[in-house]
Amino acid sequence: MEQLKKELFITHLFDAPRELVFRAWTDPEQLIHWYAPDGCTIEFKTIDVREGGTFHSCIHDPIHGDCWIKGVYQEVVFPERLVFSMVLTNEHGYSVESTDAGKPADWPKETITTVTFTAIKNQTKLSVHQTVPEEDAKQTGAYQSWIKMFNRLNIILTGSEND
């Protein structure tokens, strides 16, 4: 009997009000500055952040190549919650096998990402739940990429860099 794998769950505390953090997740002009792993860039072929809206994006990685994803925004509740699907695709938006995109063979065809924004005085506790096995996310570098992207976003939001 297959044992259920623990799904990815990450929390991060931002030094900014939740309205600002939420906008950074929904404004394409802000997303392009932080929503990609270190050394990579992101391109949005399309993005329509509203309930039922879609996106088609590509992470350009100089080492591993391009990773195209499309998805649907299932919930957009300002400034509290975002829920969106993610499917691995090619440049034309057609689904591809997980191994073709550099993921494990058992990577889900579709993942759901739920982002919750909780106000704590002038800070925001961000919680990300993704329907991907945490172990796989750590092995592929996805887990570490989230942490680095959150650190970059915090720097952008606060306007200070401490490194």
PDB file of C-alpha atoms in Angstrom:
ATOM      1  CA  MET A   1       0.000   0.000   0.000  1.00  0.00           C
ATOM      2  CA  GLU A   2       1.442   3.351  -1.041  1.00  0.00           C
ATOM      3  CA  GLN A   3       2.104   5.735   1.813  1.00  0.00           C
ATOM      4  CA  LEU A   4       0.754   9.262   1.408  1.00  0.00           C
ATOM      5  CA  LYS A   5       3.565  11.746   0.864  1.00  0.00           C
ATOM      6  CA  LYS A   6       3.651  14.996   2.805  1.00  0.00           C
ATOM      7  CA  GLU A   7       2.738  17.891   0.508  1.00  0.00           C
ATOM      8  CA  LEU A   8       4.735  21.095   0.259  1.00  0.00           C
ATOM      9  CA  PHE A   9       3.889  23.699   2.889  1.00  0.00           C
ATOM     10  CA  ILE A  10       6.041  26.787   3.494  1.00  0.00           C
ATOM     11  CA  THR A  11       5.492  29.875   5.616  1.00  0.00           C
ATOM     12  CA  HIS A  12       7.408  33.137   5.428  1.00  0.00           C
ATOM     13  CA  LEU A  13       7.140  36.401   7.373  1.00  0.00           C
ATOM     14  CA  PHE A  14       7.347  39.558   5.270  1.00  0.00           C
ATOM     15  CA  ASP A  15       8.169  42.986   6.679  1.00  0.00           C
ATOM     16  CA  ALA A  16       5.309  44.585   4.750  1.00  0.00           C
ATOM     17  CA  PRO A  17       1.517  44.924   5.029  1.00  0.00           C
ATOM     18  CA  ARG A  18      -0.436  42.110   3.437  1.00  0.00           C
ATOM     19  CA  GLU A  19      -1.995  44.389   0.793  1.00  0.00           C
ATOM     20  CA  LEU A  20       1.502  45.085  -0.578  1.00  0.00           C
ATOM     21  CA  VAL A  21       2.502  41.425  -0.450  1.00  0.00           C
ATOM     22  CA  PHE A  22      -0.738  40.396  -2.160  1.00  0.00           C
ATOM     23  CA  ARG A  23      -0.195  42.963  -4.945  1.00  0.00           C
ATOM     24  CA  ALA A  24       3.325  41.619  -5.489  1.00  0.00           C
ATOM     25  CA  TRP A  25       1.701  38.228  -6.233  1.00  0.00           C
ATOM     26  CA  THR A  26      -0.916  39.640  -8.602  1.00  0.00           C
ATOM     27  CA  ASP A  27       0.808  42.501 -10.456  1.00  0.00           C
ATOM     28  CA  PRO A  28       2.732  41.172 -13.494  1.00  0.00           C
ATOM     29  CA  GLU A  29       5.132  44.150 -13.346  1.00  0.00           C
ATOM     30  CA  GLN A  30       6.137  43.111  -9.828  1.00  0.00           C
ATOM     31  CA  LEU A  31       6.114  39.354 -10.467  1.00  0.00           C
ATOM     32  CA  ILE A  32       8.819  39.575 -13.141  1.00  0.00           C
ATOM     33  CA  HIS A  33      11.249  40.963 -10.533  1.00  0.00           C
ATOM     34  CA  TRP A  34      11.000  38.154  -7.995  1.00  0.00           C
ATOM     35  CA  TYR A  35       8.967  35.145  -9.186  1.00  0.00           C
ATOM     36  CA  ALA A  36      11.853  33.055 -10.552  1.00  0.00           C
ATOM     37  CA  PRO A  37      14.674  31.101  -8.903  1.00  0.00           C
ATOM     38  CA  ASP A  38      18.128  32.699  -8.536  1.00  0.00           C
ATOM     39  CA  GLY A  39      19.867  33.141 -11.867  1.00  0.00           C
ATOM     40  CA  CYS A  40      16.615  32.707 -13.782  1.00  0.00           C
ATOM     41  CA  THR A  41      14.045  35.056 -15.281  1.00  0.00           C
ATOM     42  CA  ILE A  42      10.313  34.735 -15.798  1.00  0.00           C
ATOM     43  CA  GLU A  43       8.276  35.689 -18.836  1.00  0.00           C
ATOM     44  CA  PHE A  44       4.486  35.855 -18.925  1.00  0.00           C
ATOM     45  CA  LYS A  45       3.068  35.052 -22.338  1.00  0.00           C
ATOM     46  CA  THR A  46      -0.356  35.769 -20.825  1.00  0.00           C
ATOM     47  CA  ILE A  47      -1.573  36.651 -17.335  1.00  0.00           C
ATOM     48  CA  ASP A  48      -5.055  37.590 -16.171  1.00  0.00           C
ATOM     49  CA  VAL A  49      -5.209  37.641 -12.377  1.00  0.00           C
ATOM     50  CA  ARG A  50      -8.893  37.271 -11.593  1.00  0.00           C
ATOM     51  CA  GLU A  51     -11.066  34.353 -10.620  1.00  0.00           C
ATOM     52  CA  GLY A  52     -11.236  32.174 -13.741  1.00  0.00           C
ATOM     53  CA  GLY A  53      -8.350  34.074 -15.338  1.00  0.00           C
ATOM     54  CA  THR A  54      -5.371  32.218 -16.770  1.00  0.00           C
ATOM     55  CA  PHE A  55      -1.630  32.537 -17.125  1.00  0.00           C
ATOM     56  CA  HIS A  56       1.047  31.013 -19.341  1.00  0.00           C
ATOM     57  CA  SER A  57       4.592  31.625 -18.159  1.00  0.00           C
ATOM     58  CA  CYS A  58       8.131  30.462 -18.683  1.00  0.00           C
ATOM     59  CA  ILE A  59      11.026  30.284 -16.266  1.00  0.00           C
ATOM     60  CA  HIS A  60      14.179  30.791 -18.330  1.00  0.00           C
ATOM     61  CA  ASP A  61      17.000  28.879 -16.630  1.00  0.00           C
ATOM     62  CA  PRO A  62      20.462  29.260 -18.204  1.00  0.00           C
ATOM     63  CA  ILE A  63      21.497  25.819 -16.897  1.00  0.00           C
ATOM     64  CA  HIS A  64      18.364  23.647 -17.145  1.00  0.00           C
ATOM     65  CA  GLY A  65      16.566  25.391 -20.015  1.00  0.00           C
ATOM     66  CA  ASP A  66      13.030  26.713 -20.220  1.00  0.00           C
ATOM     67  CA  CYS A  67      10.134  25.535 -18.043  1.00  0.00           C
ATOM     68  CA  TRP A  68       6.707  26.525 -19.373  1.00  0.00           C
ATOM     69  CA  ILE A  69       3.627  26.447 -17.118  1.00  0.00           C
ATOM     70  CA  LYS A  70       0.002  27.359 -17.583  1.00  0.00           C
ATOM     71  CA  GLY A  71      -2.702  27.644 -15.004  1.00  0.00           C
ATOM     72  CA  VAL A  72      -6.047  28.997 -13.902  1.00  0.00           C
ATOM     73  CA  TYR A  73      -6.738  31.346 -10.984  1.00  0.00           C
ATOM     74  CA  GLN A  74      -9.426  29.507  -9.040  1.00  0.00           C
ATOM     75  CA  GLU A  75      -9.676  32.038  -6.211  1.00  0.00           C
ATOM     76  CA  VAL A  76      -8.513  35.652  -5.999  1.00  0.00           C
ATOM     77  CA  VAL A  77      -9.620  37.183  -2.692  1.00  0.00           C
ATOM     78  CA  PHE A  78      -7.851  40.503  -2.044  1.00  0.00           C
ATOM     79  CA  PRO A  79      -5.794  40.625   0.190  1.00  0.00           C
ATOM     80  CA  GLU A  80      -6.334  37.227   1.785  1.00  0.00           C
ATOM     81  CA  ARG A  81      -5.950  34.306  -0.594  1.00  0.00           C
ATOM     82  CA  LEU A  82      -4.890  33.103  -4.021  1.00  0.00           C
ATOM     83  CA  VAL A  83      -5.526  29.634  -5.405  1.00  0.00           C
ATOM     84  CA  PHE A  84      -4.232  28.622  -8.814  1.00  0.00           C
ATOM     85  CA  SER A  85      -3.519  25.499 -10.807  1.00  0.00           C
ATOM     86  CA  MET A  86      -0.224  24.775 -12.546  1.00  0.00           C
ATOM     87  CA  VAL A  87       0.336  22.404 -15.487  1.00  0.00           C
ATOM     88  CA  LEU A  88       3.679  21.774 -17.200  1.00  0.00           C
ATOM     89  CA  THR A  89       3.445  22.769 -20.864  1.00  0.00           C
ATOM     90  CA  ASN A  90       5.475  23.675 -23.900  1.00  0.00           C
ATOM     91  CA  GLU A  91       5.769  27.159 -25.407  1.00  0.00           C
ATOM     92  CA  HIS A  92       2.474  26.683 -27.239  1.00  0.00           C
ATOM     93  CA  GLY A  93       0.553  25.781 -24.066  1.00  0.00           C
ATOM     94  CA  TYR A  94       0.229  22.047 -24.720  1.00  0.00           C
ATOM     95  CA  SER A  95       0.723  19.785 -21.692  1.00  0.00           C
ATOM     96  CA  VAL A  96       4.002  17.862 -21.513  1.00  0.00           C
ATOM     97  CA  GLU A  97       5.158  14.875 -19.500  1.00  0.00           C
ATOM     98  CA  SER A  98       6.815  15.708 -16.190  1.00  0.00           C
ATOM     99  CA  THR A  99      10.086  14.026 -17.198  1.00  0.00           C
ATOM    100  CA  ASP A 100      10.233  16.219 -20.329  1.00  0.00           C
ATOM    101  CA  ALA A 101      10.178  19.232 -17.998  1.00  0.00           C
ATOM    102  CA  GLY A 102      12.921  17.855 -15.728  1.00  0.00           C
ATOM    103  CA  LYS A 103      10.562  16.684 -12.976  1.00  0.00           C
ATOM    104  CA  PRO A 104      10.208  13.198 -11.452  1.00  0.00           C
ATOM    105  CA  ALA A 105       8.046  10.703 -13.366  1.00  0.00           C
ATOM    106  CA  ASP A 106       5.405  10.733 -10.597  1.00  0.00           C
ATOM    107  CA  TRP A 107       5.139  14.557 -10.551  1.00  0.00           C
ATOM    108  CA  PRO A 108       1.408  15.440 -10.589  1.00  0.00           C
ATOM    109  CA  LYS A 109      -0.125  16.370 -13.991  1.00  0.00           C
ATOM    110  CA  GLU A 110      -1.685  19.362 -12.269  1.00  0.00           C
ATOM    111  CA  THR A 111      -0.708  20.995  -9.005  1.00  0.00           C
ATOM    112  CA  ILE A 112      -2.785  23.394  -6.962  1.00  0.00           C
ATOM    113  CA  THR A 113      -1.044  26.232  -5.158  1.00  0.00           C
ATOM    114  CA  THR A 114      -2.858  27.960  -2.296  1.00  0.00           C
ATOM    115  CA  VAL A 115      -1.339  31.173  -0.961  1.00  0.00           C
ATOM    116  CA  THR A 116      -2.731  32.662   2.249  1.00  0.00           C
ATOM    117  CA  PHE A 117      -1.843  36.166   3.456  1.00  0.00           C
ATOM    118  CA  THR A 118      -2.279  36.801   7.208  1.00  0.00           C
ATOM    119  CA  ALA A 119      -1.755  40.261   8.710  1.00  0.00           C
ATOM    120  CA  ILE A 120       0.398  40.361  11.836  1.00  0.00           C
ATOM    121  CA  LYS A 121       0.578  44.067  12.766  1.00  0.00           C
ATOM    122  CA  ASN A 122       2.636  45.648   9.931  1.00  0.00           C
ATOM    123  CA  GLN A 123       3.931  42.286   8.729  1.00  0.00           C
ATOM    124  CA  THR A 124       2.455  39.516   6.621  1.00  0.00           C
ATOM    125  CA  LYS A 125       2.632  35.811   7.306  1.00  0.00           C
ATOM    126  CA  LEU A 126       2.518  34.099   3.938  1.00  0.00           C
ATOM    127  CA  SER A 127       1.584  30.419   3.776  1.00  0.00           C
ATOM    128  CA  VAL A 128       2.053  28.433   0.577  1.00  0.00           C
ATOM    129  CA  HIS A 129       0.560  24.976   0.172  1.00  0.00           C
ATOM    130  CA  GLN A 130       1.283  23.131  -3.048  1.00  0.00           C
ATOM    131  CA  THR A 131      -0.059  19.698  -4.009  1.00  0.00           C
ATOM    132  CA  VAL A 132       3.428  18.356  -4.725  1.00  0.00           C
ATOM    133  CA  PRO A 133       5.273  15.903  -2.480  1.00  0.00           C
ATOM    134  CA  GLU A 134       7.613  17.964  -0.269  1.00  0.00           C
ATOM    135  CA  GLU A 135      10.385  15.407  -0.764  1.00  0.00           C
ATOM    136  CA  ASP A 136      10.176  15.801  -4.568  1.00  0.00           C
ATOM    137  CA  ALA A 137      10.100  19.601  -4.240  1.00  0.00           C
ATOM    138  CA  LYS A 138      13.295  19.498  -2.169  1.00  0.00           C
ATOM    139  CA  GLN A 139      15.039  17.129  -4.616  1.00  0.00           C
ATOM    140  CA  THR A 140      14.136  19.220  -7.694  1.00  0.00           C
ATOM    141  CA  GLY A 141      15.101  22.490  -6.004  1.00  0.00           C
ATOM    142  CA  ALA A 142      11.530  23.853  -6.081  1.00  0.00           C
ATOM    143  CA  TYR A 143      11.387  24.112  -2.267  1.00  0.00           C
ATOM    144  CA  GLN A 144      14.682  26.002  -2.052  1.00  0.00           C
ATOM    145  CA  SER A 145      13.592  28.259  -4.922  1.00  0.00           C
ATOM    146  CA  TRP A 146      10.458  29.327  -3.030  1.00  0.00           C
ATOM    147  CA  ILE A 147      12.577  30.381  -0.038  1.00  0.00           C
ATOM    148  CA  LYS A 148      15.004  32.360  -2.208  1.00  0.00           C
ATOM    149  CA  MET A 149      12.157  34.026  -4.102  1.00  0.00           C
ATOM    150  CA  PHE A 150      10.503  35.033  -0.811  1.00  0.00           C
ATOM    151  CA  ASN A 151      13.781  36.524   0.421  1.00  0.00           C
ATOM    152  CA  ARG A 152      14.096  38.507  -2.825  1.00  0.00           C
ATOM    153  CA  LEU A 153      10.500  39.706  -2.553  1.00  0.00           C
ATOM    154  CA  ASN A 154      11.051  40.830   1.034  1.00  0.00           C
ATOM    155  CA  ILE A 155      14.025  42.925  -0.125  1.00  0.00           C
ATOM    156  CA  ILE A 156      11.917  44.485  -2.895  1.00  0.00           C
ATOM    157  CA  LEU A 157       9.036  45.227  -0.511  1.00  0.00           C
ATOM    158  CA  THR A 158      11.202  46.781   2.182  1.00  0.00           C
ATOM    159  CA  GLY A 159      13.613  48.551  -0.156  1.00  0.00           C
ATOM    160  CA  SER A 160      16.610  47.311   1.813  1.00  0.00           C
ATOM    161  CA  GLU A 161      19.209  44.723   0.997  1.00  0.00           C
ATOM    162  CA  ASN A 162      21.305  43.295   3.798  1.00  0.00           C
ATOM    163  CA  ASP A 163      23.682  41.053   1.842  1.00  0.00           C
TER     164      ASP A 163
END
